[in-house]
Coordinates of C-alpha atoms in Angstrom, one line a residue:
Chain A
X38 CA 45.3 -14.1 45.5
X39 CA 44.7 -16.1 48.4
X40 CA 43.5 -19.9 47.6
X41 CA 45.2 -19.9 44.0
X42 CA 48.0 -22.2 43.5
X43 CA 51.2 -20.7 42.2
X44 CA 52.0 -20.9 38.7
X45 CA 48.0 -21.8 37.3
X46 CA 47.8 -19.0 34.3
X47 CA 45.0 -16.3 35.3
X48 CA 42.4 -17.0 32.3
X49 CA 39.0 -16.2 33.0
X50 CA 36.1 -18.7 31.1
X51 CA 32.9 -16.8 29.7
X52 CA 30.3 -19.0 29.5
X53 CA 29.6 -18.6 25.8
X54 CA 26.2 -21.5 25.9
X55 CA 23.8 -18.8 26.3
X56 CA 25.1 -16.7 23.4
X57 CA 25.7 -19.3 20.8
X58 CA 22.3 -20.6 21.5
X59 CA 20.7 -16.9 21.1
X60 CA 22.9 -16.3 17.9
X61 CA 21.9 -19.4 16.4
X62 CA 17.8 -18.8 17.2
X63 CA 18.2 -15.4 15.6
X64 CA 19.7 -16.4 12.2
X65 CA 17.1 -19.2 12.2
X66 CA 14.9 -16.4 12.2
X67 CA 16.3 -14.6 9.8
X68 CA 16.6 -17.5 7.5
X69 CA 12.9 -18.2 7.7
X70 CA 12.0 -14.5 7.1
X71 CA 14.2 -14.3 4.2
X72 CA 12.7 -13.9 0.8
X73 CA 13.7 -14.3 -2.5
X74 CA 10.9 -13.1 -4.3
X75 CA 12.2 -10.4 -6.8
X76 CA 8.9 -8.3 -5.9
X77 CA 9.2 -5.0 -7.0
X78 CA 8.2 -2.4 -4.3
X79 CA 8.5 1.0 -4.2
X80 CA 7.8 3.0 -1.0
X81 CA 7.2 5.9 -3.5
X82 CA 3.7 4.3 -4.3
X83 CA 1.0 3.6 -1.9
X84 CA -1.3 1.4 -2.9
X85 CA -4.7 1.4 -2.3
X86 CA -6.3 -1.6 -0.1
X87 CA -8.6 -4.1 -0.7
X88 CA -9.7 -7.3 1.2
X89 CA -10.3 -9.1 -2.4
X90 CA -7.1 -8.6 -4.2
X91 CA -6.0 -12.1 -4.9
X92 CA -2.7 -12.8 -3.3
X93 CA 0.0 -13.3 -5.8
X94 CA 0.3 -17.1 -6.6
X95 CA 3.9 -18.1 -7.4
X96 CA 5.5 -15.7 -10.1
X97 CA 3.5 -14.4 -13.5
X98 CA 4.5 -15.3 -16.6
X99 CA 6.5 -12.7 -17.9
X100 CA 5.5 -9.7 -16.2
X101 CA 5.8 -6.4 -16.9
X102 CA 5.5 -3.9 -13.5
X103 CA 4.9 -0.3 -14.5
X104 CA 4.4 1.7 -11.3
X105 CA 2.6 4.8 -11.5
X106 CA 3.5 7.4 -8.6
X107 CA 1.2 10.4 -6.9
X108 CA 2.5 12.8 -9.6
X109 CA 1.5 11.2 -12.8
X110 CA 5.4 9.9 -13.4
X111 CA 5.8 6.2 -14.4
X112 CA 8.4 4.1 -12.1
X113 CA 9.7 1.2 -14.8
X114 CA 12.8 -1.1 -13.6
X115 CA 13.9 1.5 -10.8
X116 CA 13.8 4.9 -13.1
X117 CA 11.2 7.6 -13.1
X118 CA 9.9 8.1 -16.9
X119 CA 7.3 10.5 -17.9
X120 CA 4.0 8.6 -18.7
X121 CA 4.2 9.8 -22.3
X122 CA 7.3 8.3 -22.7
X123 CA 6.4 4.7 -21.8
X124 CA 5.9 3.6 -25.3
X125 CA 9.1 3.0 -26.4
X126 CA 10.5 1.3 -23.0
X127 CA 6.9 -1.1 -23.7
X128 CA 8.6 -1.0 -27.2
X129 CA 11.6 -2.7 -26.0
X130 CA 10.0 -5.1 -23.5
X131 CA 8.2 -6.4 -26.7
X132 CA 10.9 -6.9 -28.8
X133 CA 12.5 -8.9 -26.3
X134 CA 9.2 -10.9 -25.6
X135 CA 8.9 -11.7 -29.1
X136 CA 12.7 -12.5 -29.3
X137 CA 12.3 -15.1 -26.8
X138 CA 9.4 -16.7 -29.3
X139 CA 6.2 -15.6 -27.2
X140 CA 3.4 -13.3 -27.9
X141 CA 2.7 -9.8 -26.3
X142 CA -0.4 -10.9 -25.0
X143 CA 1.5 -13.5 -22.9
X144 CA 2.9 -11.0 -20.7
X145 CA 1.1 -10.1 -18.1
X146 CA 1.4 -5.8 -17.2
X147 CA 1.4 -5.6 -13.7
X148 CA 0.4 -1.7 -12.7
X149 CA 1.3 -0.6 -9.0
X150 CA -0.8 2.5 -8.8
X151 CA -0.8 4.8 -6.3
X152 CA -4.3 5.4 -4.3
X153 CA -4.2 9.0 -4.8
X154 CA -3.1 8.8 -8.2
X155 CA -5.7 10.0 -10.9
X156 CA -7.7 6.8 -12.9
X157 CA -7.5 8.6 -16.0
X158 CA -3.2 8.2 -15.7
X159 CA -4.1 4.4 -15.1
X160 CA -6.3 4.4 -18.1
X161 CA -3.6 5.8 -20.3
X162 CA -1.0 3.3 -19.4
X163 CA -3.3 0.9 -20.1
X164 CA -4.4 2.3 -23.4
X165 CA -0.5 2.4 -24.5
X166 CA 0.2 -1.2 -23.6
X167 CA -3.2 -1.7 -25.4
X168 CA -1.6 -0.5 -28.3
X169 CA 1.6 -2.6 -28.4
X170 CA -0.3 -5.8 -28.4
X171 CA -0.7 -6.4 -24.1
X172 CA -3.7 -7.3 -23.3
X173 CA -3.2 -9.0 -19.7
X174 CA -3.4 -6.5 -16.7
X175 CA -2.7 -7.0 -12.7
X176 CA -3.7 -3.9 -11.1
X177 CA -2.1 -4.5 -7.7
X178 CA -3.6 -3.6 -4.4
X179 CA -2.6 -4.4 -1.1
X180 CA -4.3 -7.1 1.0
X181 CA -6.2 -5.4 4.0
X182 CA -7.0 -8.2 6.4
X183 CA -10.1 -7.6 8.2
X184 CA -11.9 -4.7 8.6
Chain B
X169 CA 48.5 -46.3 34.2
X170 CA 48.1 -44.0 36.4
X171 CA 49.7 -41.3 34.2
X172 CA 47.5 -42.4 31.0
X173 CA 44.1 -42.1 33.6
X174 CA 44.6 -38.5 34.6
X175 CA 45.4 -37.2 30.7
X176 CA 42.2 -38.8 29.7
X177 CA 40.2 -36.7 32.7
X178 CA 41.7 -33.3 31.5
X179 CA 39.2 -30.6 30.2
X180 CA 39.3 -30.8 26.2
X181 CA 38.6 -27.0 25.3
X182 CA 37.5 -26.1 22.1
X183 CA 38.3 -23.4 20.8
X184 CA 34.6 -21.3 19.5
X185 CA 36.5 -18.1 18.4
X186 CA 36.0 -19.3 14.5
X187 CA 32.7 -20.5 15.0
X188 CA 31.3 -17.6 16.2
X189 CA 33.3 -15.5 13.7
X190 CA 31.2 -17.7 11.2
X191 CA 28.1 -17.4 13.1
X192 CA 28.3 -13.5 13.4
X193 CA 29.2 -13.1 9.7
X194 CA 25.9 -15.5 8.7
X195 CA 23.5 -13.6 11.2
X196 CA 24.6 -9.6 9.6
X197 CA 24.2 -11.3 6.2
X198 CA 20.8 -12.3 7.1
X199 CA 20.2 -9.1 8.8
X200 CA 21.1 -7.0 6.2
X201 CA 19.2 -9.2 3.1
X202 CA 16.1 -8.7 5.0
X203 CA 13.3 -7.1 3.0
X204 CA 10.2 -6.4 4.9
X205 CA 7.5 -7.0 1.6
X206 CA 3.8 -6.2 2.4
X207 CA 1.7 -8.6 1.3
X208 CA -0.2 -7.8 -2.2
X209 CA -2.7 -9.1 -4.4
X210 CA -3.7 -8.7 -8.1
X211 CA -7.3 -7.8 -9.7
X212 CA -6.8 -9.5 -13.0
X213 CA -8.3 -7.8 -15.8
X214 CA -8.0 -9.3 -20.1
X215 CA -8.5 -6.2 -22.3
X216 CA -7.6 -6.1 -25.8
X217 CA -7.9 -3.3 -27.4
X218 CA -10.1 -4.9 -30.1
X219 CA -12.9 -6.0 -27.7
X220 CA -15.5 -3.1 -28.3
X221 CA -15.7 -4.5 -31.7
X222 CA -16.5 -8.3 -30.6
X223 CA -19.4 -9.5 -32.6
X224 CA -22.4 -9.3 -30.5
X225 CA -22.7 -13.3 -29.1
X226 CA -26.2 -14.5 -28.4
X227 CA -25.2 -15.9 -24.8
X228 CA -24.0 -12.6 -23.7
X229 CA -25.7 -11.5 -21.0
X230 CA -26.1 -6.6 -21.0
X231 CA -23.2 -5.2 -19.1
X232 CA -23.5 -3.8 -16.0
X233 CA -22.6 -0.2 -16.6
X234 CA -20.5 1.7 -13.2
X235 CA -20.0 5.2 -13.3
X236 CA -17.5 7.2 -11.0
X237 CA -17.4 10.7 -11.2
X238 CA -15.3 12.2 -9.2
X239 CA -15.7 15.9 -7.5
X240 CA -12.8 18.5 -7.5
X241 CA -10.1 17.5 -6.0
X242 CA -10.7 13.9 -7.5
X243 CA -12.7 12.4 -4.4
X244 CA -15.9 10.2 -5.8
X245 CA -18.9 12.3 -5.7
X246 CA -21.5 9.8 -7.2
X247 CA -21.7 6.2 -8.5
X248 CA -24.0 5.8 -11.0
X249 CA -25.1 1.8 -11.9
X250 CA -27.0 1.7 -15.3
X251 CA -28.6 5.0 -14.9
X252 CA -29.7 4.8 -10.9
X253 CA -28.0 6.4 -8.3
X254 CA -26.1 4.3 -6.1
X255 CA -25.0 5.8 -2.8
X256 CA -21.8 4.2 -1.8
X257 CA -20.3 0.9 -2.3
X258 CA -22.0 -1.4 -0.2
X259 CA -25.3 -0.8 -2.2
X260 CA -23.4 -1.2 -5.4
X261 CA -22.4 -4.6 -4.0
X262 CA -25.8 -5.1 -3.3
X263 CA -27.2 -4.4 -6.5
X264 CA -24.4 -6.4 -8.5
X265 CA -25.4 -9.2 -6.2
X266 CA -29.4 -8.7 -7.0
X267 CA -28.7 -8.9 -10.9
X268 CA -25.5 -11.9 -11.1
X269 CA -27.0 -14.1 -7.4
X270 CA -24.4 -15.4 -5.6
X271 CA -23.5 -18.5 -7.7
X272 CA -20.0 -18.0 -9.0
X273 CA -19.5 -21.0 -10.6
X274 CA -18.6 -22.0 -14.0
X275 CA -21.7 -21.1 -16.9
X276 CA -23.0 -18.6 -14.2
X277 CA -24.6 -15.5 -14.4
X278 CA -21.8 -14.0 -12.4
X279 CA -19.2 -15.5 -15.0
X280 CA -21.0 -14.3 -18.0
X281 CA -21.7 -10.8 -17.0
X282 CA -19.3 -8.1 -18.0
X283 CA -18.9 -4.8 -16.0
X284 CA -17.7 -1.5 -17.7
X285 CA -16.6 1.1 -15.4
X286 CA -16.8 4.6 -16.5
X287 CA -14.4 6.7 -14.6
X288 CA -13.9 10.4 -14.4
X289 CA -9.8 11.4 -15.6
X290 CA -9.1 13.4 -12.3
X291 CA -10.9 10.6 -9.7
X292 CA -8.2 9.3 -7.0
X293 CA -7.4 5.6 -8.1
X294 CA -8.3 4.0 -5.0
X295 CA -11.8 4.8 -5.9
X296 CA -11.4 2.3 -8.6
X297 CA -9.9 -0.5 -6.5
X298 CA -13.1 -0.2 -4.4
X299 CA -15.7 -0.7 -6.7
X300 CA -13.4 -3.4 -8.3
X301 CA -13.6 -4.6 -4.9
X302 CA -17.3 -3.9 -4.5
X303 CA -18.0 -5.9 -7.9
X304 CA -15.6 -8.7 -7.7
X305 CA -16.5 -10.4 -4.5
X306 CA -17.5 -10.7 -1.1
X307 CA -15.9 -11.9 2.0
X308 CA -18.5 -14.1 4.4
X309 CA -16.6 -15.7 7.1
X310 CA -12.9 -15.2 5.9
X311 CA -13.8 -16.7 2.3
X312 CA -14.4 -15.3 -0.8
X313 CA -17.0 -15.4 -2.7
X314 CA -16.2 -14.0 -6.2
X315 CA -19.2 -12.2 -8.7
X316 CA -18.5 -10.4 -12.0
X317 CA -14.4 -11.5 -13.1
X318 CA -14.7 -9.4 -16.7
X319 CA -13.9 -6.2 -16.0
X320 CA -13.2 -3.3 -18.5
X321 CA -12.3 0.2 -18.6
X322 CA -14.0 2.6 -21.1
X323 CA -11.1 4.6 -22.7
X324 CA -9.8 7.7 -20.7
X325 CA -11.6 11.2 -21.8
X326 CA -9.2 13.5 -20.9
X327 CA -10.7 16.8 -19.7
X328 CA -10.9 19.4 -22.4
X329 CA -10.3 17.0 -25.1

């Protein structure tokens, strides 16, 4: 201990610049990254691409998402539902639509399908929300940027 | 003085441990919220079910009729545009292009003209979402320029049905 002066405590300073500075650049990031969309996504469904689908413009007037997977099962709010048995969740969805004093064919069906699902499943959905009074689709692809 | 002088040159330390606690808690939150979301994109299509019995109007222009049929295991094995052939999706594009021009604006050709696709049950979706693609627009330079918006669906046939 040769050069220290009796009796000075023994604390040893960490520099801590360089570690508030990266802290504080990393939740920046993360604050800028964050998103609040309410988007549902399902990494059960693999959408097909396409360069024209119009990116999604601010959020769609009461939307319905119905998200059909590989195996001809319907994903609705988070639960997997047989395809014939969409009706009476559509049921529900329009009695609350018409609760809140709007018409069926203001809501907008958005249907996530899955590339390798078959078109005739996608038809059907669309035939059953036909029939309780939706007449607005969004069939959802994802972007592809550039070939 | 003299004693006042050298209190006033002592080292202030602050003392970071909270701050960094904060810090720390705010960058896991951040962390963990973080939702990785691929971007997306909508073809809007307006079908009520009551449209195939629409009075016939004297403005309308015939529908382009697209046919998919799909091969076994649901892959497309022909396109079929008001009777010809088409061989893949480019020459649809082509050909929708050849009967609506280019002109997308409002009163066109483009806008008028409705498109029915006719899709096998068993073909894959993404099959559709091309020849959506094919018919709905083209991209020149980044941009696009949209063609037919009316889309419709002829109702499913299931096999054997």
């Amino acid at each position: 201990m040769a050069g220290k002066r009796k009796g000075e405590p023994s604390t040893t300073e960490i520099d801590m610049t360089p570690m508030i500075d990266m802290t504080f650049q990393l939740i920046t990031f993360f604050m800028f990254v964050m998103n609040f969309s309410e988007a549902e996504q399902d990494d059960r469904i693999q959408l097909p691409m396409s360069q024209l689908a119009k990116p999604v413009e601010g959020p769609t007037d009461t939307p319905i998402t119905l998200q059909l997977t590989n195996s001809g099962s319907v994903i609705y709010a988070g639960e997997l539902v047989a395809l014939s048995d969409i009706g009476s969740y559509l049921d529900r969805e329009k009695t609350v639509i018409l609760d809140a004093g709007k018409e069926p064919n203001a809501a907008t069906v958005i249907i996530r399908a899955d590339g390798r699902s078959k078109t005739g499943e996608v038809q059907d959905i669309v035939r059953i929300c036909q029939e309780k009074g939706f007449e607005r689709f969004a069939l959802r692809a994802q972007y592809d940027e550039g070939r | 003085m003299a004693k006042r002088e050298s209190k006033l040159s002592d080292k202030i330390e602050i003392n970071m441990t909270p701050m960094i606690d904060v810090v720390f808690q705010l960058m896991s939150f951040f962390m963990c919220t973080l939702k990785i979301v691929t971007p997306e994109g909508d073809f809007d299509i307006r079908m009520p079910l009551a449209a195939a019995a629409a009075a016939p109007d004297d403005q309308q222009v015939p529908p382009v009729r697209v046919k998919l049929s799909a091969g076994p295991d649901g892959a497309l094995a022909a396109i079929v545009m008001n009777g010809t052939t088409v061989s893949d999706f480019d020459e649809l594009r082509k050909k929708v292009v050849a009967i609506v021009g280019t002109d997308a604006g409002p009163n066109s050709l483009a806008e008028k003209t409705e498109l029915e696709l006719d899709c096998d049950y068993a073909l894959k979706y993404s099959n559709v979402v091309k020849a959506i693609s094919a018919v709905s627009g083209t991209v020149q330079n980044g941009q696009i320029i949209e063609m037919i918006k009316k889309i419709k669906f002829t109702p499913p046939k299931k096999p054997g049905s």
